[in-house]
Coordinates of C-alpha atoms in Angstrom, one line a residue:
M1 CA 0.0 0.0 0.0
Q2 CA 1.1 3.6 -0.6
T3 CA 1.6 4.8 3.0
I4 CA 2.9 8.2 1.9
S5 CA 1.6 9.4 -1.4
D6 CA 3.1 12.1 -3.7
T7 CA 4.5 14.2 -0.9
Q8 CA 7.0 17.0 -1.7
V9 CA 10.2 17.2 0.4
R10 CA 10.0 20.1 2.8
F11 CA 12.7 22.6 3.9
G12 CA 12.5 21.4 7.5
E13 CA 13.5 17.8 6.4
L14 CA 16.8 18.9 4.9
A15 CA 20.4 19.0 6.1
G16 CA 22.0 21.2 3.6
P17 CA 20.6 20.6 0.1
L18 CA 19.5 17.0 0.8
V19 CA 17.1 15.2 3.2
H20 CA 18.7 14.3 6.5
G21 CA 19.2 10.6 7.0
S22 CA 16.9 10.6 10.1
V23 CA 14.0 11.7 7.9
L24 CA 14.1 8.3 6.2
F25 CA 13.5 6.7 9.6
D26 CA 10.6 9.2 10.2
W27 CA 9.0 8.2 6.9
Q28 CA 9.3 4.6 7.8
L29 CA 7.6 5.3 11.2
I30 CA 4.8 7.2 9.5
S31 CA 4.3 4.4 7.1
T32 CA 4.3 1.8 9.9
Q33 CA 1.5 3.7 11.5
E34 CA -0.5 3.7 8.3
V35 CA -0.1 0.0 7.8
A36 CA -0.9 -0.7 11.5
A37 CA -4.2 1.2 11.2
A38 CA -5.1 -0.5 7.9
F39 CA -4.7 -3.9 9.5
G40 CA -6.7 -3.1 12.6
Y41 CA -3.9 -3.0 15.2
P42 CA -3.2 0.7 15.4
F43 CA -0.6 2.4 17.6
E44 CA -3.3 4.2 19.6
D45 CA -4.8 1.0 20.9
I46 CA -1.4 -0.4 21.9
L47 CA -0.3 2.8 23.7
A48 CA -3.7 2.9 25.5
D49 CA -2.8 -0.5 26.9
D50 CA 0.7 0.6 28.0
G51 CA 2.4 -1.2 25.2
I52 CA 5.2 0.0 22.9
P53 CA 3.8 -0.3 19.4
Y54 CA 5.8 -1.9 16.6
A55 CA 9.2 -1.5 18.2
P56 CA 12.0 -1.9 15.6
V57 CA 14.2 -5.0 16.1
V58 CA 16.3 -5.0 13.0
V59 CA 16.5 -2.2 10.4
D60 CA 18.4 -2.6 7.1
T61 CA 18.4 0.3 4.7
T62 CA 20.1 1.3 1.4
V63 CA 19.9 4.8 0.0
H64 CA 20.1 4.7 -3.8
R65 CA 19.7 8.5 -4.2
Y66 CA 19.0 11.1 -1.6
P67 CA 15.9 13.2 -2.0
A68 CA 16.3 16.9 -2.4
L69 CA 14.1 19.9 -1.9
G70 CA 11.1 19.8 -4.3
D71 CA 11.4 16.1 -4.9
E72 CA 8.1 14.3 -4.7
I73 CA 8.2 11.1 -2.8
T74 CA 5.9 8.1 -2.3
V75 CA 6.5 5.3 0.2
V76 CA 5.2 1.9 -0.6
T77 CA 5.0 -0.5 2.3
V78 CA 4.2 -4.2 2.3
P79 CA 4.6 -7.1 4.8
I80 CA 7.1 -9.7 3.7
D81 CA 7.2 -12.0 6.8
V82 CA 5.1 -12.5 9.9
G83 CA 5.7 -14.5 13.1
R84 CA 3.8 -15.1 16.4
S85 CA 4.8 -11.6 17.7
S86 CA 6.8 -10.0 14.8
V87 CA 6.1 -8.6 11.4
E88 CA 8.7 -7.6 8.8
F89 CA 7.9 -4.7 6.4
L90 CA 9.5 -3.8 3.2
Y91 CA 9.6 0.0 2.5
E92 CA 10.4 1.5 -0.9
I93 CA 10.8 5.2 -1.2
L94 CA 10.1 6.3 -4.8
D95 CA 10.5 9.5 -6.7
A96 CA 7.9 11.0 -9.0
D97 CA 9.1 8.9 -11.9
G98 CA 8.8 5.7 -9.9
E99 CA 12.6 5.3 -9.4
R100 CA 13.7 4.0 -6.1
L101 CA 15.3 6.5 -3.7
A102 CA 15.8 4.1 -0.8
T103 CA 14.9 0.6 0.2
A104 CA 14.4 -0.6 3.8
R105 CA 13.5 -3.8 5.6
M106 CA 12.4 -3.5 9.2
T107 CA 11.3 -6.2 11.7
H108 CA 8.9 -5.0 14.4
V109 CA 7.8 -6.4 17.7
T110 CA 5.2 -4.9 20.0
I111 CA 6.4 -4.8 23.6
S112 CA 4.1 -5.3 26.5
S113 CA 4.2 -3.1 29.7
S114 CA 6.2 -5.9 31.4
G115 CA 8.9 -5.7 28.7
G116 CA 8.2 -9.0 26.8
A117 CA 7.1 -9.4 23.2
R118 CA 3.3 -9.2 22.9
P119 CA 1.8 -11.8 20.5
L120 CA 0.0 -10.4 17.5
P121 CA -3.8 -10.9 17.8
E122 CA -4.6 -13.9 15.6
R123 CA -6.9 -11.9 13.3
V124 CA -4.0 -9.4 12.7
R125 CA -1.4 -12.1 12.3
S126 CA -3.6 -13.9 9.8
A127 CA -4.2 -10.6 7.9
F128 CA -0.5 -9.9 7.7
A129 CA 0.2 -13.4 6.6
D130 CA -2.4 -13.2 3.8
A131 CA -1.0 -9.9 2.6
C132 CA 2.7 -11.0 2.6
V133 CA 4.5 -10.6 -0.7
D134 CA 7.4 -12.7 -2.0
R135 CA 10.1 -10.2 -2.0
D136 CA 13.7 -10.6 -0.6
P137 CA 15.8 -7.6 -1.7
E138 CA 19.4 -7.4 -0.4
V139 CA 19.7 -4.1 1.4
G140 CA 22.0 -2.8 4.1
P141 CA 25.8 -2.9 4.4
T142 CA 28.2 -5.4 2.9
T143 CA 29.7 -8.3 4.8
E144 CA 33.3 -7.3 4.1
T145 CA 35.9 -7.9 6.8
D146 CA 37.5 -5.2 8.9
G147 CA 39.9 -2.9 7.2
G148 CA 42.7 -3.1 9.8
T149 CA 43.5 -2.5 13.4
D150 CA 44.9 1.1 13.1
L151 CA 41.6 2.8 12.3
P152 CA 40.2 5.2 14.9
S153 CA 37.5 4.9 17.5
Y154 CA 35.5 7.7 19.1
V155 CA 32.7 8.1 21.6
T156 CA 30.2 10.8 22.7
S157 CA 27.3 11.0 25.2
V158 CA 23.8 12.5 24.9
P159 CA 21.4 13.1 27.7
I160 CA 18.0 11.9 26.7
R161 CA 15.6 14.8 27.4
S162 CA 12.0 15.4 26.5
P163 CA 12.7 16.7 22.9
Y164 CA 14.2 13.3 22.1
I165 CA 11.3 11.1 23.4
E166 CA 8.1 9.9 21.8
G167 CA 4.6 8.8 23.0
A168 CA 5.9 5.8 24.9
E169 CA 8.3 8.1 26.8
L170 CA 11.3 6.3 25.3
S171 CA 14.0 7.8 23.0
Y172 CA 12.5 8.3 19.6
F173 CA 14.3 6.0 17.1
E174 CA 14.5 8.8 14.5
E175 CA 17.0 10.4 16.8
Y176 CA 19.7 7.7 16.8
P177 CA 21.1 8.5 13.4
R178 CA 21.3 12.1 14.5
F179 CA 23.3 11.1 17.6
A180 CA 25.6 9.0 15.4
G181 CA 26.0 12.0 13.1
I182 CA 26.9 14.3 16.1
A183 CA 29.5 11.8 17.2
L184 CA 31.0 11.7 13.7
E185 CA 31.1 15.5 13.4
E186 CA 32.8 15.8 16.9
F187 CA 35.4 13.3 15.8
L188 CA 36.1 15.2 12.6
A189 CA 36.4 18.5 14.5
E190 CA 38.9 16.9 16.9
R191 CA 40.9 15.9 13.8
G192 CA 40.9 19.5 12.5
T193 CA 38.3 18.8 9.8
S194 CA 35.2 21.0 9.4
L195 CA 32.1 19.4 7.8
G196 CA 31.0 22.9 6.9
E197 CA 34.2 23.6 4.9
L198 CA 34.1 20.2 3.1
A199 CA 30.4 20.3 2.2
G200 CA 29.5 22.1 -1.0
E201 CA 29.0 20.5 -4.4
K202 CA 29.8 17.3 -2.6
Q203 CA 27.9 16.2 0.5
P204 CA 30.1 13.8 2.5
Y205 CA 29.3 11.4 5.4
R206 CA 25.7 10.8 4.5
L207 CA 24.1 7.5 5.6
R208 CA 24.2 5.1 2.7
N209 CA 23.8 1.6 4.0
W210 CA 23.0 0.4 7.5
E211 CA 21.9 -2.5 9.6
W212 CA 21.0 -1.7 13.2
E213 CA 19.8 -4.3 15.8
F214 CA 17.7 -2.8 18.6
Q215 CA 18.2 -4.7 21.8
S216 CA 16.6 -2.6 24.5
P217 CA 14.8 0.7 24.6
V218 CA 16.5 4.0 25.7
Q219 CA 14.7 5.4 28.7
F220 CA 13.8 9.0 29.4
E221 CA 16.4 10.9 31.5
T222 CA 19.2 8.5 30.9
E223 CA 22.6 9.2 29.4
L224 CA 23.1 7.6 26.0
H225 CA 26.7 6.7 25.1
V226 CA 27.5 6.4 21.3
E227 CA 30.6 4.2 20.8
C228 CA 32.0 4.2 17.2
D229 CA 34.7 2.0 15.7
V230 CA 35.9 2.8 12.2
I231 CA 36.4 -0.6 10.5
S232 CA 37.1 0.3 6.8
V233 CA 37.6 3.3 4.7
D234 CA 37.9 3.7 0.9
Q235 CA 36.8 6.3 -1.8
E236 CA 33.2 4.9 -1.7
T237 CA 32.5 4.2 1.9
V238 CA 33.4 4.9 5.5
R239 CA 32.2 1.9 7.4
I240 CA 31.6 2.3 11.2
S241 CA 30.5 -0.1 13.9
H242 CA 28.1 1.6 16.3
K243 CA 27.1 0.6 19.8
F244 CA 24.6 2.6 21.8
T245 CA 24.5 2.0 25.6
S246 CA 22.7 3.5 28.6
S247 CA 22.5 2.5 32.3
G248 CA 24.9 -0.3 31.7
K249 CA 22.8 -1.9 28.9
T250 CA 23.5 -2.2 25.2
N251 CA 20.5 -0.6 23.4
I252 CA 21.6 -0.8 19.7
R253 CA 24.4 -2.5 17.8
G254 CA 24.9 -1.9 14.1
I255 CA 27.1 -1.3 11.1
T256 CA 26.7 2.0 9.3
E257 CA 28.2 2.8 5.9
Y258 CA 28.5 6.5 5.1
G259 CA 28.9 7.7 1.5
C260 CA 29.3 10.9 -0.4
F261 CA 26.6 12.4 -2.7
D262 CA 26.3 15.3 -5.0
R263 CA 23.7 18.1 -4.7
T264 CA 21.2 16.2 -6.7
G265 CA 21.5 13.2 -4.3
A266 CA 23.4 10.9 -6.6
P267 CA 26.3 8.9 -5.0
I268 CA 29.8 9.9 -5.9
P269 CA 33.3 9.2 -4.5
F270 CA 34.9 10.9 -1.5
D271 CA 37.7 13.4 -2.1
D272 CA 41.0 12.4 -0.5
E273 CA 40.7 15.1 2.1
M274 CA 37.3 13.7 3.2
I275 CA 38.7 10.3 4.2
A276 CA 42.1 11.6 5.5
P277 CA 40.9 12.1 9.1
F278 CA 40.1 8.3 9.3
K279 CA 43.6 7.3 8.2
S280 CA 45.8 9.7 10.2

């Protein structure tokens, strides 16, 4: 189903000339709510019962071209797998010509007030099963091995305050790529590199491929630590292992591949000066 239809990219969704990577998460969340309502198991009912609706468990995404201001986007969302308590959706973000901008796969589990996975109501599970499509696209980062032991690591911390939380009073998952981006910019600044000076016709360090596994929610009024290990660097990709922790728990683990894009959103190689901070 078309969960977002023929919507123009707005100024507030941009970081520079292109959409911010976290907006892709936001479009997925909007789409999930549309599907949930269409299948009779809406977010509102789950929240009213003190549940956490459709919590992401594993997210895999590939950006083919970044949307820019004025681009018209449509998001098509379909279920591709369903279990006792989980459902996996395929999200395709398309431009006005029907060309893919991004592809994502996301597995969701609804969490009960006690913290366990809540089984899907049988009528909902059956409806998802009947609607599943036979699609198995490969999205997300590659499975290449680490690039060496002399690549840098860095860490930052973010206090989780009310602007970062959503209806279940947990950290809103759209914010995590922002936190990772802040950590990256702080690292670059420490290496004497300014993102503002590098960005122009080329837009470096944009999310390109990622796979994040969500292991536990981030609570309100906790301190979130973002630990980052650079594991490979070349002209096409900066590949980083991310770990998000709070209150002694691991909340998210994942692999993120950052790329470089031109002002139309098309992927292009990094300049040498853009990858130098990761090799010094």
